[in-house]
């Protein structure tokens, strides 16, 4: 036995490092809900300890983990807690963290059924659950990917395949040179990952036919150009700033008649469809051809977890298929036919666990709660002079600004420095804004009020500074 092999068997036998990590994890969980949401400057400075040459000699496992925990834990952002409102991040449902831990030990790659019967089974089951939850066509396929970026990419790849195939053009064989034309139509507020996918797939961002949006960020239906079967129309469930939803009911009916491919980027917003009181927002999505949605945002699975759903199973498989003499295809589900990767981790373990744990009622309750907290935030912030809410809070997003771009920028900077909560900025119809995204199961009413107080303090600091300058 080699020295390093012997050492590794010892780690397994004595379990010390696993207990050590367990302890670190529990310590982390105990503090993360109430600590500074963003790491301190000092903690970040200390990250310089990692700047070292790769050592020649092996380091003890305890030492490796100790360094990771000591310097790493304080420099995480507290996205697991209730006062992280940046991007659309989402916490993690506890059972998901626990299941992921078990899944870590299993170390499965659900590429093929023979590689992981459990992974394959859970994927097949959750595919059915998704179809039912979002009321999608019964033959819809699901691919379990790293996030909506990849889900958008896969969807548009399927669209590209199908549109060209209808013209007797196999894009996998012939590529795009001299291919029949594909038209791409989307709103001016489309998420940049949609544009990235269009770029990667060779559809060309310059070829996009842009549709203007109304002051909520929704595509103006009347301004969608005449569609035909060479079109990919990309809609949005959840505008990344305002949380607004396109009018799927009207748009999809018309686009479907024209035989256009309709893709819906519903990274965080598609989940509104699983909530009784919010379902009206996603009305009509069942008429689309593909959908992209994240587990790791609104559903609060751990990162990385996205789902690509496609009503045209054949197109999806044709776009992502691979084979080889050593591949074992089974009667059961082989996950790699629905994802760009062959090997990938079995993220389905967390996704299945969280869906089973919550059930339909729990999903409904958790997501409705996020909506209510967003409403609460908007109400409380409007009670403070100097803050304005720029959007209709239809889901989980609140767009806030102050009296001028400069004040908004400085106040945001103060909020971030106070570390009581964290959020980012954006631009909304030419104005600098603060973007509050409420998507953690852990956010309480008190978290909202505490955060609003931090906004107030940040504004007071800015007004104080202005007085001094004058
Ligand atoms: C977050 C987001 C994406 C990208 O999703 P990832 O999971 O980060 O890859 C795409 N579209 C919208 C609307 C989003 O909010």
mmCIF file of C-alpha atoms and ligand atoms in Angstrom, residues 88 146-150 152 191 193 236-240 265 267-268 294 296-297, ligand 1:
data_model
loop_
_atom_site.group_PDB
_atom_site.id
_atom_site.type_symbol
_atom_site.label_atom_id
_atom_site.label_comp_id
_atom_site.label_asym_id
_atom_site.label_seq_id
_atom_site.Cartn_x
_atom_site.Cartn_y
_atom_site.Cartn_z
ATOM 1 C CA UNK A 88 -32.214 36.233 -5.798
ATOM 2 C CA UNK A 146 -26.639 23.541 -12.303
ATOM 3 C CA UNK A 147 -29.046 26.462 -12.631
ATOM 4 C CA UNK A 148 -31.208 28.521 -14.928
ATOM 5 C CA UNK A 149 -28.241 29.676 -17.026
ATOM 6 C CA UNK A 150 -27.800 26.100 -18.175
ATOM 7 C CA UNK A 152 -31.969 28.422 -20.647
ATOM 8 C CA UNK A 191 -32.071 38.201 -18.259
ATOM 9 C CA UNK A 193 -28.148 34.549 -19.151
ATOM 10 C CA UNK A 236 -40.091 35.869 -18.385
ATOM 11 C CA UNK A 237 -41.796 34.672 -15.212
ATOM 12 C CA UNK A 238 -40.305 37.053 -12.672
ATOM 13 C CA UNK A 239 -38.527 40.157 -13.918
ATOM 14 C CA UNK A 240 -35.122 40.118 -12.282
ATOM 15 C CA UNK A 265 -37.271 31.969 -18.136
ATOM 16 C CA UNK A 267 -35.717 31.129 -12.642
ATOM 17 C CA UNK A 268 -37.392 32.235 -9.448
ATOM 18 C CA UNK A 294 -34.152 27.124 -10.280
ATOM 19 C CA UNK A 296 -31.746 27.038 -5.442
ATOM 20 C CA UNK A 297 -33.673 30.302 -5.513
HETATM 21 C C1 LIG B 1 -30.994 33.992 -11.532
HETATM 22 C C2 LIG B 1 -31.627 34.104 -12.836
HETATM 23 C C3 LIG B 1 -31.086 33.473 -13.962
HETATM 24 C C4 LIG B 1 -29.803 32.703 -13.888
HETATM 25 O O1 LIG B 1 -29.950 31.578 -13.066
HETATM 26 P P1 LIG B 1 -28.717 30.807 -12.411
HETATM 27 O O2 LIG B 1 -29.361 29.784 -11.567
HETATM 28 O O3 LIG B 1 -27.965 31.826 -11.622
HETATM 29 O O4 LIG B 1 -27.902 30.244 -13.500
HETATM 30 C C5 LIG B 1 -31.775 33.584 -15.153
HETATM 31 N N1 LIG B 1 -32.912 34.284 -15.241
HETATM 32 C C6 LIG B 1 -33.465 34.920 -14.188
HETATM 33 C C7 LIG B 1 -34.745 35.686 -14.353
HETATM 34 C C8 LIG B 1 -32.836 34.851 -12.945
HETATM 35 O O5 LIG B 1 -33.367 35.461 -11.888
#
